[in-house]
mmCIF file of C-alpha atoms and ligand atoms in Angstrom:
data_model
loop_
_atom_site.group_PDB
_atom_site.id
_atom_site.type_symbol
_atom_site.label_atom_id
_atom_site.label_comp_id
_atom_site.label_asym_id
_atom_site.label_seq_id
_atom_site.Cartn_x
_atom_site.Cartn_y
_atom_site.Cartn_z
ATOM 1 C CA MET P 1347 138.782 -56.994 220.297
ATOM 2 C CA PHE P 1348 139.402 -53.372 219.520
ATOM 3 C CA ASP P 1349 135.470 -52.635 219.403
ATOM 4 C CA LEU P 1350 135.560 -48.971 219.030
ATOM 5 C CA SER P 1351 131.239 -48.619 218.977
ATOM 6 C CA GLN P 1352 130.129 -45.860 220.693
ATOM 7 C CA LYS P 1353 133.186 -43.984 220.062
ATOM 8 C CA THR P 1354 133.429 -40.569 218.594
ATOM 9 C CA ALA P 1355 136.490 -39.623 216.945
ATOM 10 C CA LEU P 1356 138.199 -36.504 215.506
ATOM 11 C CA ILE P 1357 140.955 -36.941 213.474
ATOM 12 C CA THR P 1358 142.414 -33.625 212.874
ATOM 13 C CA GLY P 1359 144.313 -32.903 209.019
ATOM 14 C CA ALA P 1360 142.313 -36.530 208.237
ATOM 15 C CA GLY P 1361 141.228 -34.453 204.256
ATOM 16 C CA GLN P 1362 143.947 -36.910 202.672
ATOM 17 C CA GLY P 1363 147.119 -38.942 203.176
ATOM 18 C CA VAL P 1364 147.978 -40.586 206.866
ATOM 19 C CA GLY P 1365 144.839 -39.497 208.394
ATOM 20 C CA ALA P 1366 142.341 -39.778 205.935
ATOM 21 C CA GLY P 1367 143.857 -43.878 206.679
ATOM 22 C CA ILE P 1368 143.514 -43.382 210.585
ATOM 23 C CA ALA P 1369 139.638 -42.177 210.152
ATOM 24 C CA LEU P 1370 138.945 -45.167 207.628
ATOM 25 C CA ALA P 1371 140.510 -48.254 210.121
ATOM 26 C CA LEU P 1372 139.075 -45.816 213.461
ATOM 27 C CA ALA P 1373 135.312 -45.800 211.312
ATOM 28 C CA GLN P 1374 136.014 -49.390 210.438
ATOM 29 C CA GLN P 1375 135.547 -50.735 214.471
ATOM 30 C CA GLY P 1376 132.851 -49.144 214.903
ATOM 31 C CA ALA P 1377 134.179 -45.699 215.821
ATOM 32 C CA ALA P 1378 132.081 -42.320 215.125
ATOM 33 C CA VAL P 1379 134.444 -39.797 213.610
ATOM 34 C CA ALA P 1380 134.578 -36.325 212.575
ATOM 35 C CA VAL P 1381 136.775 -35.318 209.993
ATOM 36 C CA ASN P 1382 139.335 -32.416 210.007
ATOM 37 C CA ASP P 1383 140.864 -30.582 206.971
ATOM 38 C CA ILE P 1384 141.689 -26.921 207.316
ATOM 39 C CA VAL P 1385 140.315 -27.724 203.254
ATOM 40 C CA THR P 1386 136.752 -27.451 202.753
ATOM 41 C CA GLU P 1387 136.966 -30.333 199.905
ATOM 42 C CA ARG P 1388 139.458 -32.468 201.383
ATOM 43 C CA ALA P 1389 137.417 -33.449 204.855
ATOM 44 C CA GLN P 1390 134.120 -33.895 202.778
ATOM 45 C CA SER P 1391 135.245 -35.692 200.625
ATOM 46 C CA SER P 1392 136.986 -37.699 202.861
ATOM 47 C CA ALA P 1393 134.063 -37.894 205.289
ATOM 48 C CA GLU P 1394 132.779 -39.089 202.187
ATOM 49 C CA ALA P 1395 135.203 -42.262 201.129
ATOM 50 C CA VAL P 1396 134.393 -43.667 205.214
ATOM 51 C CA ARG P 1397 130.579 -43.217 204.610
ATOM 52 C CA SER P 1398 131.223 -45.303 201.377
ATOM 53 C CA GLN P 1399 132.462 -48.099 203.102
ATOM 54 C CA GLY P 1400 130.161 -47.890 205.441
ATOM 55 C CA GLY P 1401 131.169 -45.822 208.581
ATOM 56 C CA GLN P 1402 129.666 -43.019 210.281
ATOM 57 C CA ALA P 1403 131.515 -39.355 209.289
ATOM 58 C CA ILE P 1404 131.020 -36.309 209.118
ATOM 59 C CA ALA P 1405 133.766 -33.342 207.979
ATOM 60 C CA VAL P 1406 134.494 -30.442 209.956
ATOM 61 C CA PRO P 1407 136.668 -28.354 208.615
ATOM 62 C CA PHE P 1408 138.747 -25.356 210.561
ATOM 63 C CA ASP P 1409 142.220 -24.660 211.453
ATOM 64 C CA VAL P 1410 144.022 -26.343 214.191
ATOM 65 C CA THR P 1411 146.119 -23.156 214.352
ATOM 66 C CA SER P 1412 142.806 -21.308 215.937
ATOM 67 C CA PRO P 1413 141.303 -21.735 219.603
ATOM 68 C CA GLN P 1414 138.185 -20.605 218.549
ATOM 69 C CA ALA P 1415 137.617 -22.774 215.234
ATOM 70 C CA VAL P 1416 138.779 -25.645 217.104
ATOM 71 C CA ASN P 1417 136.360 -24.560 219.935
ATOM 72 C CA GLU P 1418 133.091 -24.415 217.427
ATOM 73 C CA GLY P 1419 134.703 -27.153 215.752
ATOM 74 C CA VAL P 1420 134.565 -29.459 218.382
ATOM 75 C CA ALA P 1421 131.152 -28.472 220.742
ATOM 76 C CA SER P 1422 129.596 -28.609 216.660
ATOM 77 C CA ILE P 1423 130.944 -32.570 216.782
ATOM 78 C CA ALA P 1424 129.471 -33.084 220.583
ATOM 79 C CA GLN P 1425 126.049 -31.826 219.022
ATOM 80 C CA GLN P 1426 126.051 -33.685 215.461
ATOM 81 C CA LEU P 1427 127.975 -37.418 216.963
ATOM 82 C CA GLY P 1428 128.472 -36.506 220.979
ATOM 83 C CA PRO P 1429 131.633 -35.426 223.144
ATOM 84 C CA VAL P 1430 134.844 -36.914 221.578
ATOM 85 C CA SER P 1431 135.880 -38.809 222.782
ATOM 86 C CA ILE P 1432 139.340 -40.240 220.842
ATOM 87 C CA LEU P 1433 141.445 -37.610 219.295
ATOM 88 C CA VAL P 1434 143.617 -37.804 216.642
ATOM 89 C CA ASN P 1435 146.152 -34.795 216.374
ATOM 90 C CA ASN P 1436 147.152 -35.378 213.253
ATOM 91 C CA ALA P 1437 147.638 -32.732 211.444
ATOM 92 C CA GLY P 1438 151.439 -31.876 210.483
ATOM 93 C CA ASN P 1439 153.814 -31.334 207.882
ATOM 94 C CA ALA P 1440 154.641 -27.320 207.427
ATOM 95 C CA GLY P 1441 150.489 -26.828 208.280
ATOM 96 C CA ALA P 1442 148.174 -24.992 205.506
ATOM 97 C CA ASN P 1443 151.576 -24.286 203.849
ATOM 98 C CA SER P 1444 154.225 -25.985 201.535
ATOM 99 C CA PHE P 1445 157.405 -27.866 202.899
ATOM 100 C CA ALA P 1446 160.879 -27.797 201.345
ATOM 101 C CA PRO P 1447 163.424 -28.730 203.909
ATOM 102 C CA THR P 1448 166.282 -26.240 204.508
ATOM 103 C CA PRO P 1449 168.792 -26.112 207.147
ATOM 104 C CA PHE P 1450 168.654 -24.500 209.791
ATOM 105 C CA SER P 1451 171.463 -21.841 209.192
ATOM 106 C CA LYS P 1452 169.314 -21.162 205.864
ATOM 107 C CA LEU P 1453 165.652 -20.349 207.154
ATOM 108 C CA ASN P 1454 164.853 -17.003 208.698
ATOM 109 C CA PRO P 1455 163.042 -16.500 212.208
ATOM 110 C CA ASP P 1456 159.531 -15.446 210.232
ATOM 111 C CA GLU P 1457 159.818 -19.141 208.614
ATOM 112 C CA TRP P 1458 159.957 -21.000 211.557
ATOM 113 C CA GLN P 1459 156.899 -20.204 212.663
ATOM 114 C CA LYS P 1460 154.352 -22.529 210.721
ATOM 115 C CA PHE P 1461 156.394 -25.659 211.759
ATOM 116 C CA ILE P 1462 155.478 -25.324 215.774
ATOM 117 C CA ALA P 1463 151.831 -23.753 215.547
ATOM 118 C CA VAL P 1464 150.369 -27.176 213.772
ATOM 119 C CA ASN P 1465 152.845 -29.604 214.827
ATOM 120 C CA LEU P 1466 152.375 -28.276 218.554
ATOM 121 C CA PHE P 1467 150.069 -25.321 219.359
ATOM 122 C CA GLY P 1468 148.038 -26.925 216.400
ATOM 123 C CA VAL P 1469 148.121 -29.817 219.692
ATOM 124 C CA MET P 1470 147.336 -28.110 222.028
ATOM 125 C CA ASN P 1471 144.459 -26.302 221.324
ATOM 126 C CA CYS P 1472 142.402 -29.469 220.605
ATOM 127 C CA THR P 1473 144.173 -31.221 223.370
ATOM 128 C CA LYS P 1474 142.502 -28.153 225.363
ATOM 129 C CA ALA P 1475 139.216 -28.730 223.845
ATOM 130 C CA VAL P 1476 138.402 -32.268 223.951
ATOM 131 C CA LEU P 1477 139.757 -32.719 227.703
ATOM 132 C CA ASP P 1478 136.991 -31.415 229.867
ATOM 133 C CA ASP P 1479 134.340 -34.101 228.620
ATOM 134 C CA MET P 1480 137.285 -36.625 228.487
ATOM 135 C CA ILE P 1481 137.399 -35.326 232.521
ATOM 136 C CA GLU P 1482 133.705 -35.438 232.337
ATOM 137 C CA TYR P 1483 132.881 -38.945 231.244
ATOM 138 C CA GLN P 1484 136.022 -40.502 233.403
ATOM 139 C CA TRP P 1485 137.418 -41.781 229.195
ATOM 140 C CA GLY P 1486 139.365 -40.616 226.204
ATOM 141 C CA ARG P 1487 142.569 -41.276 224.067
ATOM 142 C CA ILE P 1488 144.662 -38.776 222.628
ATOM 143 C CA ILE P 1489 147.092 -39.520 220.018
ATOM 144 C CA THR P 1490 149.810 -37.175 217.933
ATOM 145 C CA ILE P 1491 150.552 -38.505 215.199
ATOM 146 C CA SER P 1492 154.786 -37.350 214.965
ATOM 147 C CA SER P 1493 157.953 -38.179 213.673
ATOM 148 C CA GLY P 1494 161.101 -39.769 213.880
ATOM 149 C CA ALA P 1495 162.463 -36.521 212.917
ATOM 150 C CA GLY P 1496 160.929 -35.195 216.640
ATOM 151 C CA GLN P 1497 163.379 -38.248 218.288
ATOM 152 C CA THR P 1498 166.157 -37.943 216.618
ATOM 153 C CA GLY P 1499 168.871 -35.742 214.155
ATOM 154 C CA LEU P 1500 168.902 -35.387 210.610
ATOM 155 C CA THR P 1501 170.534 -34.559 207.677
ATOM 156 C CA LEU P 1502 167.197 -33.381 205.747
ATOM 157 C CA GLY P 1503 166.740 -30.264 206.573
ATOM 158 C CA VAL P 1504 163.870 -30.395 209.438
ATOM 159 C CA SER P 1505 165.195 -29.123 212.565
ATOM 160 C CA VAL P 1506 162.386 -27.091 213.442
ATOM 161 C CA TYR P 1507 160.038 -29.184 212.220
ATOM 162 C CA GLY P 1508 161.610 -31.175 214.432
ATOM 163 C CA ALA P 1509 161.031 -29.588 217.198
ATOM 164 C CA GLY P 1510 157.848 -28.930 216.814
ATOM 165 C CA LYS P 1511 156.689 -33.051 216.354
ATOM 166 C CA GLY P 1512 159.473 -33.495 219.077
ATOM 167 C CA ALA P 1513 157.741 -30.591 221.294
ATOM 168 C CA GLY P 1514 154.351 -32.511 220.331
ATOM 169 C CA ILE P 1515 155.665 -36.198 222.227
ATOM 170 C CA SER P 1516 156.662 -33.957 225.170
ATOM 171 C CA PHE P 1517 153.906 -32.455 225.534
ATOM 172 C CA MET P 1518 151.561 -35.710 224.880
ATOM 173 C CA ARG P 1519 153.915 -37.402 228.331
ATOM 174 C CA HIS P 1520 152.738 -34.422 230.759
ATOM 175 C CA VAL P 1521 148.655 -34.669 229.452
ATOM 176 C CA ALA P 1522 149.517 -38.749 230.036
ATOM 177 C CA ILE P 1523 150.624 -38.622 233.565
ATOM 178 C CA GLU P 1524 148.149 -35.173 234.806
ATOM 179 C CA ASN P 1525 145.865 -37.630 233.535
ATOM 180 C CA ALA P 1526 146.211 -40.772 234.165
ATOM 181 C CA ARG P 1527 143.409 -41.771 236.612
ATOM 182 C CA ASN P 1528 141.008 -40.103 234.846
ATOM 183 C CA GLY P 1529 140.383 -42.595 232.449
ATOM 184 C CA ILE P 1530 142.738 -41.337 229.710
ATOM 185 C CA THR P 1531 145.237 -42.196 227.710
ATOM 186 C CA ALA P 1532 147.886 -39.732 225.414
ATOM 187 C CA ASN P 1533 150.819 -41.126 223.697
ATOM 188 C CA SER P 1534 152.523 -40.220 220.545
ATOM 189 C CA LEU P 1535 153.295 -42.257 216.922
ATOM 190 C CA ALA P 1536 156.689 -41.254 215.550
ATOM 191 C CA LEU P 1537 156.459 -41.987 211.931
ATOM 192 C CA GLY P 1538 159.154 -42.567 209.394
ATOM 193 C CA LEU P 1539 159.269 -42.295 206.095
ATOM 194 C CA MET P 1540 155.471 -42.330 203.874
ATOM 195 C CA ASN P 1541 154.951 -43.399 201.052
ATOM 196 C CA SER P 1542 153.411 -39.868 200.299
ATOM 197 C CA VAL P 1543 156.347 -39.835 197.720
ATOM 198 C CA ASP P 1544 154.676 -39.423 194.074
ATOM 199 C CA ASP P 1545 158.014 -39.606 192.833
ATOM 200 C CA ALA P 1546 159.071 -43.667 192.172
ATOM 201 C CA GLY P 1547 162.642 -42.809 191.545
ATOM 202 C CA VAL P 1548 163.519 -40.667 194.816
ATOM 203 C CA THR P 1549 161.599 -43.804 196.456
ATOM 204 C CA ALA P 1550 163.053 -46.227 195.416
ATOM 205 C CA ALA P 1551 166.334 -44.609 196.826
ATOM 206 C CA LEU P 1552 164.362 -44.102 200.391
ATOM 207 C CA VAL P 1553 163.244 -47.778 200.607
ATOM 208 C CA LYS P 1554 166.554 -48.919 200.727
ATOM 209 C CA SER P 1555 167.132 -46.951 204.012
ATOM 210 C CA ILE P 1556 164.467 -49.228 206.028
ATOM 211 C CA PRO P 1557 164.760 -52.595 206.987
ATOM 212 C CA VAL P 1558 161.066 -53.665 206.283
ATOM 213 C CA GLY P 1559 161.375 -52.689 202.938
ATOM 214 C CA ARG P 1560 159.215 -51.259 202.027
ATOM 215 C CA LEU P 1561 157.932 -47.112 202.922
ATOM 216 C CA GLY P 1562 154.716 -46.666 205.553
ATOM 217 C CA THR P 1563 151.292 -47.233 203.843
ATOM 218 C CA PRO P 1564 148.345 -44.879 205.727
ATOM 219 C CA ALA P 1565 146.584 -47.849 206.873
ATOM 220 C CA ASP P 1566 149.711 -48.860 209.483
ATOM 221 C CA ILE P 1567 149.380 -46.023 210.711
ATOM 222 C CA GLY P 1568 145.692 -46.542 211.136
ATOM 223 C CA ALA P 1569 146.157 -50.015 212.935
ATOM 224 C CA ALA P 1570 147.985 -48.402 215.989
ATOM 225 C CA CYS P 1571 145.030 -46.185 216.259
ATOM 226 C CA VAL P 1572 143.116 -48.456 216.653
ATOM 227 C CA TRP P 1573 144.418 -50.348 219.227
ATOM 228 C CA LEU P 1574 145.899 -47.457 221.244
ATOM 229 C CA ALA P 1575 142.297 -45.958 220.802
ATOM 230 C CA SER P 1576 141.032 -49.275 222.317
ATOM 231 C CA GLU P 1577 139.588 -50.154 225.660
ATOM 232 C CA GLU P 1578 142.972 -52.563 225.451
ATOM 233 C CA ALA P 1579 145.574 -50.330 225.155
ATOM 234 C CA ALA P 1580 144.078 -48.807 228.606
ATOM 235 C CA TRP P 1581 147.453 -49.527 230.317
ATOM 236 C CA VAL P 1582 149.825 -47.643 227.981
ATOM 237 C CA THR P 1583 150.012 -43.940 228.191
ATOM 238 C CA GLY P 1584 152.942 -41.493 228.096
ATOM 239 C CA GLN P 1585 154.753 -43.863 225.431
ATOM 240 C CA THR P 1586 156.608 -42.484 222.390
ATOM 241 C CA ILE P 1587 155.687 -45.245 219.519
ATOM 242 C CA GLY P 1588 158.003 -45.509 216.164
ATOM 243 C CA ILE P 1589 156.125 -47.141 213.098
ATOM 244 C CA ASN P 1590 159.322 -47.201 210.782
ATOM 245 C CA GLY P 1591 159.856 -50.283 209.898
ATOM 246 C CA GLY P 1592 162.879 -50.903 211.776
ATOM 247 C CA SER P 1593 164.703 -47.388 210.758
ATOM 248 C CA LEU P 1594 165.381 -45.984 214.484
ATOM 249 C CA GLN P 1595 165.049 -48.383 216.835
ATOM 250 C CA SER P 1596 164.749 -47.227 220.757
HETATM 251 N N1 NAD L 1745 154.839 -38.676 205.156
HETATM 252 C C1 NAD L 1745 155.390 -38.684 206.016
HETATM 253 O O1 NAD L 1745 156.881 -39.171 204.985
HETATM 254 C C2 NAD L 1745 155.839 -38.611 207.279
HETATM 255 C C3 NAD L 1745 156.156 -38.739 208.549
HETATM 256 C C4 NAD L 1745 156.877 -38.179 209.767
HETATM 257 C C5 NAD L 1745 155.111 -37.843 210.209
HETATM 258 N N2 NAD L 1745 154.267 -37.631 209.178
HETATM 259 C C6 NAD L 1745 153.366 -36.565 210.017
HETATM 260 O O2 NAD L 1745 151.957 -37.649 209.645
HETATM 261 C C7 NAD L 1745 150.908 -36.180 210.061
HETATM 262 C C8 NAD L 1745 150.277 -37.027 208.466
HETATM 263 O O3 NAD L 1745 151.216 -36.428 207.022
HETATM 264 P P1 NAD L 1745 150.545 -36.595 205.566
HETATM 265 O O4 NAD L 1745 151.960 -37.210 205.352
HETATM 266 O O5 NAD L 1745 149.524 -37.669 205.504
HETATM 267 O O6 NAD L 1745 150.225 -35.296 205.217
HETATM 268 P P2 NAD L 1745 149.718 -34.456 204.093
HETATM 269 O O7 NAD L 1745 150.633 -33.374 204.299
HETATM 270 O O8 NAD L 1745 149.528 -35.447 202.998
HETATM 271 O O9 NAD L 1745 147.901 -34.111 204.858
HETATM 272 C C9 NAD L 1745 147.794 -33.069 206.227
HETATM 273 C C10 NAD L 1745 146.610 -32.992 205.208
HETATM 274 O O10 NAD L 1745 146.783 -31.855 207.000
HETATM 275 C C11 NAD L 1745 145.959 -30.988 206.806
HETATM 276 N N3 NAD L 1745 146.784 -29.454 207.938
HETATM 277 C C12 NAD L 1745 147.185 -29.496 207.185
HETATM 278 N N4 NAD L 1745 147.570 -28.049 208.000
HETATM 279 C C13 NAD L 1745 146.220 -27.756 208.809
HETATM 280 C C14 NAD L 1745 145.097 -27.069 209.873
HETATM 281 N N5 NAD L 1745 146.477 -25.961 210.105
HETATM 282 N N6 NAD L 1745 144.326 -27.685 210.047
HETATM 283 C C15 NAD L 1745 144.125 -28.398 209.975
HETATM 284 N N7 NAD L 1745 144.457 -29.603 208.804
HETATM 285 C C16 NAD L 1745 145.451 -28.977 208.324
HETATM 286 C C17 NAD L 1745 146.376 -30.813 205.052
HETATM 287 O O11 NAD L 1745 145.634 -30.075 204.774
HETATM 288 C C18 NAD L 1745 146.337 -31.744 204.311
HETATM 289 O O12 NAD L 1745 145.384 -32.646 204.153
HETATM 290 C C19 NAD L 1745 152.029 -35.287 209.815
HETATM 291 O O13 NAD L 1745 151.883 -35.215 210.902
HETATM 292 C C20 NAD L 1745 153.282 -35.480 209.255
HETATM 293 O O14 NAD L 1745 153.938 -34.355 209.855
HETATM 294 C C21 NAD L 1745 154.851 -37.608 207.891
#
């Protein structure tokens, strides 16, 4: 079950955190993985980490917000590993910029762009770049890493990020239905709070709000991606699945 050998997976923003965990999980099931990040050194060290555990991985640094860079990156993957059959759109947050939660009333229009650029246009650029091959081979898996902030209103100061994440979810649904007869599935994972927060005091406070009683880990998300990427998940498409320790129920 969940055998991904003979598959080529592109995971964006996989130089650290959740994406690095997804790359490792897919490689452990046999996929050849292309580890993307906008930061070259991160992509390289994450690919090396996969190889050191016996997986097949290459680093493919590019900026997902640039259609040309994405097309060149995907062409390079096809040359080295074969056409991409599994795409995980993980690059997100505020893209290459820092992310300081701020109420919408305090944000200027020129601060909106970075959230939409990576969380929506990044997802669209990568999906567009891999779709023709998936249609030709009549097999593909597209997974977009979204957030509870894309599903519900929050007091955290993440309105434009949430708009970008919600747009990615909506886009996946349409891609799913347009390609349902092409052997291609498209789904979103809406993550809850992950263990990337470095401050023990903040972490303890956050954990109290999570029914399961702990923050999420990259391995939690990697396991969900393995399932969605597999042959066995062929009847799962157009869905948004919460991976959040019970924080939000749908
Ligand atoms: N951390 C959380 O609590 C949380 C919660 C919900 C959803 N998410 C989502 O999960 C995903 C991963 O989150 P994370 O916490 O691991 O993030 P992270 O910031 O630790 O890692 C994201 C990686 O993406 C790369 N990146 C940024 N912009 C890029 C671009 N334009 N092109 C290519 N790579 C780019 C960064 O360099 C970084 O290495 C994101 O989509 C995020 O929105 C995270």
